């Protein structure tokens, strides 16, 4: 393996944490004897093109520095190539890093861990989800949670996480279940009234909300959490349990496992790893051993 590795950096991640994290991680990697090249981009598309070029040129590893959005973008460059993927978590949610057992907001520690893993050959293959030509690592969200994302993205003020708190309040005021058509592994179509449907390759989204607590990155299957029709009061009562994963014990919630999921619902957008992938209907496939990751 070449000793040159590439840092793929979002300098604005975490309100500037990305740039600081890149410097700390690069110092740790250089101290371990690696040559470090940094790739930025004027736009996400430009950054992705540069990351793909680095992979094509034979970089020893592509290390994303930022949050889940940056990790998702980097995955598009390495999937199927055999190039090891690493992650220095410097965003707000960091759910993919959490699933991989990587340090959160500790870039020097992440850099040292990645360096040690690369030297020891400590890499493993994990599954990814695929919707059309887009890959995702953690969760494909739809329903109430994606409507919150929609509304938050349309709001110019306030800034930061408070914007999404206000979006939750606004969506609760307009809350209603959605008529879904769900098909698992090509079986019968299930018609259900659902508050949300989350398709989990990994267990969490939104900064540690364990919406699919049993999801395994290496089993070739999604965990699909369906929150059925419920009142606002029930939703508010059940919601805190999502951080522990205990919400799945509620009778309004069912969990399924499948390698292929087809979702259809009117007026609902799907978000994968926090990024919009388009309106439903969507079909997601779990692709076994799609990418090689560096980690503990």
CSV table of C-alpha atoms in Angstrom, one decimal:
chain,number,residue,atom,x,y,z
A,1,UNK,CA,0.0,0.0,0.0
A,2,UNK,CA,1.3,3.5,-0.9
A,3,UNK,CA,2.2,5.7,2.0
A,4,UNK,CA,0.4,8.6,0.5
A,5,UNK,CA,-3.2,9.0,1.7
A,6,UNK,CA,-5.8,11.6,0.9
A,7,UNK,CA,-7.8,13.8,3.3
A,8,UNK,CA,-11.1,14.8,1.7
A,9,UNK,CA,-12.1,17.8,3.8
A,10,UNK,CA,-15.2,19.9,4.4
A,11,UNK,CA,-13.6,22.9,6.1
A,12,UNK,CA,-17.0,24.3,7.1
A,13,UNK,CA,-18.2,21.2,8.9
A,14,UNK,CA,-19.3,21.8,12.5
A,15,UNK,CA,-19.0,25.6,12.1
A,16,UNK,CA,-15.4,25.5,11.2
A,17,UNK,CA,-14.4,22.3,13.1
A,18,UNK,CA,-13.7,20.6,9.8
A,19,UNK,CA,-10.7,22.8,9.0
A,20,UNK,CA,-9.2,22.4,12.5
A,21,UNK,CA,-9.9,18.7,12.5
A,22,UNK,CA,-8.1,18.3,9.2
A,23,UNK,CA,-5.0,19.9,10.6
A,24,UNK,CA,-5.0,17.8,13.7
A,25,UNK,CA,-5.6,14.6,11.8
A,26,UNK,CA,-3.0,15.4,9.2
A,27,UNK,CA,-0.4,16.0,11.9
A,28,UNK,CA,-1.1,12.6,13.5
A,29,UNK,CA,-0.9,10.8,10.2
A,30,UNK,CA,2.4,12.5,9.2
A,31,UNK,CA,3.8,11.7,12.6
A,32,UNK,CA,3.1,8.1,11.8
A,33,UNK,CA,5.1,8.3,8.6
A,34,UNK,CA,2.3,8.9,6.0
A,35,UNK,CA,2.4,11.5,3.2
A,36,UNK,CA,-0.9,13.4,3.4
A,37,UNK,CA,-2.6,15.1,0.4
A,38,UNK,CA,-5.6,17.3,1.1
A,39,UNK,CA,-8.5,17.6,-1.3
A,40,UNK,CA,-11.1,20.3,-1.2
A,41,UNK,CA,-13.7,21.4,-3.7
A,42,UNK,CA,-15.4,24.6,-4.8
A,43,UNK,CA,-18.7,22.7,-4.8
A,44,UNK,CA,-19.7,19.2,-3.6
A,45,UNK,CA,-19.6,18.0,-7.2
A,46,UNK,CA,-16.1,19.5,-7.7
A,47,UNK,CA,-14.9,17.9,-4.5
A,48,UNK,CA,-16.3,14.5,-5.5
A,49,UNK,CA,-14.5,14.8,-8.9
A,50,UNK,CA,-11.3,15.5,-7.1
A,51,UNK,CA,-11.7,12.7,-4.6
A,52,UNK,CA,-12.5,10.3,-7.5
A,53,UNK,CA,-9.3,11.4,-9.3
A,54,UNK,CA,-7.3,10.8,-6.1
A,55,UNK,CA,-8.7,7.2,-5.9
A,56,UNK,CA,-8.1,6.6,-9.6
A,57,UNK,CA,-4.5,7.8,-9.1
A,58,UNK,CA,-3.9,5.1,-6.5
A,59,UNK,CA,-4.1,6.9,-3.1
A,60,UNK,CA,-3.5,4.5,-0.2
A,61,UNK,CA,-6.7,5.6,1.5
A,62,UNK,CA,-9.4,8.3,1.2
A,63,UNK,CA,-10.1,9.8,4.6
A,64,UNK,CA,-13.2,12.0,4.9
A,65,UNK,CA,-13.0,14.9,7.4
A,66,UNK,CA,-16.4,16.3,8.4
A,67,UNK,CA,-19.9,15.1,9.2
A,68,UNK,CA,-22.2,12.5,7.8
A,69,UNK,CA,-22.8,14.5,4.6
A,70,UNK,CA,-19.1,14.6,3.9
A,71,UNK,CA,-18.8,10.9,4.7
A,72,UNK,CA,-21.6,10.2,2.3
A,73,UNK,CA,-20.0,12.2,-0.5
A,74,UNK,CA,-16.6,10.4,0.0
A,75,UNK,CA,-18.3,7.0,-0.2
A,76,UNK,CA,-19.5,7.8,-3.7
A,77,UNK,CA,-15.8,8.0,-4.7
A,78,UNK,CA,-14.5,4.8,-3.1
A,79,UNK,CA,-17.4,2.3,-3.3
A,80,UNK,CA,-16.4,-0.7,-5.3
A,81,UNK,CA,-12.8,0.4,-5.8
A,82,UNK,CA,-11.1,-1.5,-2.9
A,83,UNK,CA,-9.5,1.8,-1.7
A,84,UNK,CA,-9.8,1.9,2.1
A,85,UNK,CA,-12.1,4.6,3.5
A,86,UNK,CA,-11.5,6.3,6.8
A,87,UNK,CA,-13.4,9.0,8.7
A,88,UNK,CA,-12.4,11.8,11.0
A,89,UNK,CA,-15.7,12.8,12.5
A,90,UNK,CA,-16.0,16.6,12.8
A,91,UNK,CA,-19.7,17.2,12.1
A,92,UNK,CA,-22.9,17.6,14.1
A,93,UNK,CA,-24.4,14.1,13.8
A,94,UNK,CA,-21.5,11.8,13.2
A,95,UNK,CA,-23.7,8.7,13.0
A,96,UNK,CA,-21.6,6.8,10.6
A,97,UNK,CA,-18.5,7.3,12.7
A,98,UNK,CA,-20.6,6.2,15.7
A,99,UNK,CA,-21.6,3.0,14.0
A,100,UNK,CA,-18.0,2.3,13.0
A,101,UNK,CA,-16.8,2.8,16.6
A,102,UNK,CA,-14.5,5.7,15.6
A,103,UNK,CA,-13.6,8.7,17.9
A,104,UNK,CA,-16.1,11.6,17.8
A,105,UNK,CA,-14.8,15.1,17.5
A,106,UNK,CA,-11.3,13.9,18.5
A,107,UNK,CA,-9.4,14.3,15.2
A,108,UNK,CA,-5.9,13.6,16.6
A,109,UNK,CA,-7.1,10.4,18.1
A,110,UNK,CA,-8.9,9.5,14.9
A,111,UNK,CA,-5.8,10.2,12.9
A,112,UNK,CA,-3.7,8.0,15.2
A,113,UNK,CA,-6.3,5.2,15.0
A,114,UNK,CA,-6.4,5.4,11.2
A,115,UNK,CA,-2.6,5.4,10.9
A,116,UNK,CA,-2.3,2.3,13.2
A,117,UNK,CA,-5.1,0.5,11.3
A,118,UNK,CA,-3.5,1.2,7.9
A,119,UNK,CA,-0.1,0.0,9.2
A,120,UNK,CA,-1.6,-3.2,10.7
A,121,UNK,CA,-3.9,-3.9,7.8
A,122,UNK,CA,-6.9,-3.5,10.1
A,123,UNK,CA,-9.6,-3.0,7.5
A,124,UNK,CA,-13.0,-4.6,7.0
A,125,UNK,CA,-15.7,-4.7,4.4
A,126,UNK,CA,-19.1,-3.3,5.3
A,127,UNK,CA,-22.5,-3.1,3.6
A,128,UNK,CA,-24.0,0.0,2.1
A,129,UNK,CA,-27.5,1.0,1.0
A,130,UNK,CA,-28.1,2.0,-2.6
A,131,UNK,CA,-30.9,4.1,-4.1
A,132,UNK,CA,-30.5,4.4,-7.8
A,133,UNK,CA,-26.9,5.5,-8.2
A,134,UNK,CA,-26.6,7.0,-4.7
A,135,UNK,CA,-25.0,5.1,-1.8
A,136,UNK,CA,-25.7,5.6,1.8
A,137,UNK,CA,-24.1,4.2,5.0
A,138,UNK,CA,-26.5,4.9,7.9
A,139,UNK,CA,-30.3,5.5,7.4
A,140,UNK,CA,-32.7,6.3,4.6
A,141,UNK,CA,-35.4,8.4,6.4
A,142,UNK,CA,-38.9,9.1,5.2
A,143,UNK,CA,-42.1,10.5,6.7
A,144,UNK,CA,-42.2,12.8,9.7
A,145,UNK,CA,-38.5,13.1,10.1
A,146,UNK,CA,-37.9,13.9,6.4
A,147,UNK,CA,-40.7,16.5,6.5
A,148,UNK,CA,-38.8,18.1,9.4
A,149,UNK,CA,-35.7,18.2,7.1
A,150,UNK,CA,-37.7,19.6,4.3
A,151,UNK,CA,-39.0,22.4,6.4
A,152,UNK,CA,-35.7,23.1,8.1
A,153,UNK,CA,-34.0,23.4,4.7
A,154,UNK,CA,-36.5,26.0,3.6
A,155,UNK,CA,-36.0,28.1,6.7
A,156,UNK,CA,-33.3,30.8,6.4
A,157,UNK,CA,-33.4,31.7,10.1
A,158,UNK,CA,-32.6,30.9,12.8
A,159,UNK,CA,-29.2,29.3,12.2
A,160,UNK,CA,-27.9,26.1,13.6
A,161,UNK,CA,-29.7,23.3,15.3
A,162,UNK,CA,-32.4,25.6,16.7
A,163,UNK,CA,-33.8,25.9,13.2
A,164,UNK,CA,-34.6,22.2,13.3
A,165,UNK,CA,-36.2,22.4,16.7
A,166,UNK,CA,-38.6,25.0,15.3
A,167,UNK,CA,-39.2,22.8,12.3
A,168,UNK,CA,-40.2,19.9,14.6
A,169,UNK,CA,-42.7,22.1,16.4
A,170,UNK,CA,-44.1,23.3,13.1
A,171,UNK,CA,-44.4,19.8,11.7
A,172,UNK,CA,-46.1,18.6,14.9
A,173,UNK,CA,-48.7,21.3,14.4
A,174,UNK,CA,-49.4,20.0,10.9
A,175,UNK,CA,-48.8,16.4,11.9
A,176,UNK,CA,-50.6,13.5,10.1
A,177,UNK,CA,-49.7,10.0,9.2
A,178,UNK,CA,-48.9,9.1,5.6
A,179,UNK,CA,-50.5,6.3,3.6
A,180,UNK,CA,-47.5,4.1,2.6
A,181,UNK,CA,-47.1,1.2,0.3
A,182,UNK,CA,-44.1,-0.9,1.5
A,183,UNK,CA,-42.7,-3.9,-0.4
A,184,UNK,CA,-40.0,-6.1,1.2
A,185,UNK,CA,-37.8,-8.4,-1.0
A,186,UNK,CA,-40.3,-8.4,-3.8
A,187,UNK,CA,-43.1,-9.8,-1.6
A,188,UNK,CA,-46.6,-8.6,-1.1
A,189,UNK,CA,-47.4,-4.9,-1.0
A,190,UNK,CA,-48.1,-3.7,2.6
A,191,UNK,CA,-50.5,-0.7,2.8
A,192,UNK,CA,-50.1,1.0,6.1
A,193,UNK,CA,-50.7,4.4,7.7
A,194,UNK,CA,-47.3,5.4,9.0
A,195,UNK,CA,-45.7,8.3,10.8
A,196,UNK,CA,-42.3,7.5,9.4
A,197,UNK,CA,-40.4,4.6,7.8
A,198,UNK,CA,-36.6,4.4,8.4
A,199,UNK,CA,-34.5,2.0,6.4
A,200,UNK,CA,-31.3,1.3,8.5
A,201,UNK,CA,-28.0,0.0,7.2
A,202,UNK,CA,-26.6,1.4,10.4
A,203,UNK,CA,-28.5,2.0,13.7
A,204,UNK,CA,-28.7,5.8,14.1
A,205,UNK,CA,-29.3,9.1,12.6
A,206,UNK,CA,-29.7,12.7,13.8
A,207,UNK,CA,-26.8,12.6,16.2
A,208,UNK,CA,-27.4,9.3,18.0
A,209,UNK,CA,-31.1,8.6,17.6
A,210,UNK,CA,-31.1,4.8,17.4
A,211,UNK,CA,-34.1,4.6,15.1
A,212,UNK,CA,-33.0,1.1,13.9
A,213,UNK,CA,-31.2,-0.2,17.0
A,214,UNK,CA,-30.6,-3.7,15.7
A,215,UNK,CA,-29.1,-2.7,12.3
A,216,UNK,CA,-25.8,-4.4,11.5
A,217,UNK,CA,-23.3,-3.1,9.0
A,218,UNK,CA,-22.2,-6.6,7.9
A,219,UNK,CA,-25.3,-8.8,7.7
A,220,UNK,CA,-26.4,-8.0,4.2
A,221,UNK,CA,-29.8,-6.8,5.4
A,222,UNK,CA,-31.6,-3.5,6.3
A,223,UNK,CA,-33.5,-3.1,9.5
A,224,UNK,CA,-36.8,-1.3,8.6
A,225,UNK,CA,-38.5,0.6,11.4
A,226,UNK,CA,-42.1,1.5,10.7
A,227,UNK,CA,-43.7,3.9,13.2
A,228,UNK,CA,-47.4,3.4,12.6
A,229,UNK,CA,-50.3,5.7,13.0
A,230,UNK,CA,-50.2,7.4,16.4
A,231,UNK,CA,-51.3,10.6,18.0
A,232,UNK,CA,-49.1,13.7,18.7
A,233,UNK,CA,-49.2,12.8,22.4
A,234,UNK,CA,-48.0,9.2,21.7
A,235,UNK,CA,-45.3,10.4,19.4
A,236,UNK,CA,-44.0,12.8,22.0
A,237,UNK,CA,-44.2,10.1,24.7
A,238,UNK,CA,-42.3,7.5,22.6
A,239,UNK,CA,-39.8,9.8,21.1
A,240,UNK,CA,-37.3,10.1,24.0
A,241,UNK,CA,-36.8,6.3,23.8
A,242,UNK,CA,-35.2,6.6,20.4
A,243,UNK,CA,-31.9,7.6,22.0
A,244,UNK,CA,-31.8,4.3,23.8
A,245,UNK,CA,-33.4,2.2,21.1
A,246,UNK,CA,-36.3,1.3,23.4
A,247,UNK,CA,-39.0,2.9,21.2
A,248,UNK,CA,-39.2,-0.4,19.2
A,249,UNK,CA,-41.0,-2.0,22.1
A,250,UNK,CA,-44.0,0.2,21.6
A,251,UNK,CA,-47.0,-1.6,20.0
A,252,UNK,CA,-47.3,1.1,17.3
A,253,UNK,CA,-43.8,0.3,16.0
A,254,UNK,CA,-42.8,-2.7,13.9
A,255,UNK,CA,-39.4,-3.7,12.7
A,256,UNK,CA,-38.7,-5.8,9.6
A,257,UNK,CA,-35.5,-7.1,7.9
A,258,UNK,CA,-35.0,-7.2,4.2
A,259,UNK,CA,-32.3,-6.7,1.5
A,260,UNK,CA,-34.6,-4.7,-0.8
A,261,UNK,CA,-37.2,-2.2,0.2
A,262,UNK,CA,-39.6,-0.3,-2.0
A,263,UNK,CA,-41.3,2.7,-0.4
A,264,UNK,CA,-44.2,4.7,-1.9
A,265,UNK,CA,-46.0,7.6,-0.3
A,266,UNK,CA,-47.4,10.9,-1.7
A,267,UNK,CA,-45.6,14.1,-0.8
A,268,UNK,CA,-42.7,12.5,1.1
A,269,UNK,CA,-39.0,13.0,0.3
A,270,UNK,CA,-36.4,10.5,1.2
A,271,UNK,CA,-33.2,11.5,3.0
A,272,UNK,CA,-30.2,9.3,3.1
A,273,UNK,CA,-27.4,10.1,5.6
A,274,UNK,CA,-29.2,13.4,6.0
A,275,UNK,CA,-29.0,14.3,2.3
A,276,UNK,CA,-32.1,14.5,0.0
A,277,UNK,CA,-32.3,11.6,-2.5
A,278,UNK,CA,-35.6,12.5,-4.0
A,279,UNK,CA,-39.4,12.0,-3.6
A,280,UNK,CA,-40.9,8.6,-3.0
A,281,UNK,CA,-41.4,6.1,-4.6
A,282,UNK,CA,-37.9,4.9,-4.0
A,283,UNK,CA,-36.2,1.5,-3.9
A,284,UNK,CA,-33.3,0.8,-1.6
A,285,UNK,CA,-31.0,-2.2,-1.9
A,286,UNK,CA,-28.5,-3.4,0.7
A,287,UNK,CA,-25.2,-4.3,-1.0
A,288,UNK,CA,-23.1,-6.6,1.0
A,289,UNK,CA,-19.4,-5.7,1.5
A,290,UNK,CA,-19.7,-2.7,-0.8
A,291,UNK,CA,-16.8,-0.7,0.8
A,292,UNK,CA,-13.6,-1.3,2.7
A,293,UNK,CA,-13.3,0.8,5.9
A,294,UNK,CA,-10.4,1.5,8.2
A,295,UNK,CA,-11.2,1.4,11.9
A,296,UNK,CA,-10.9,-0.3,15.3
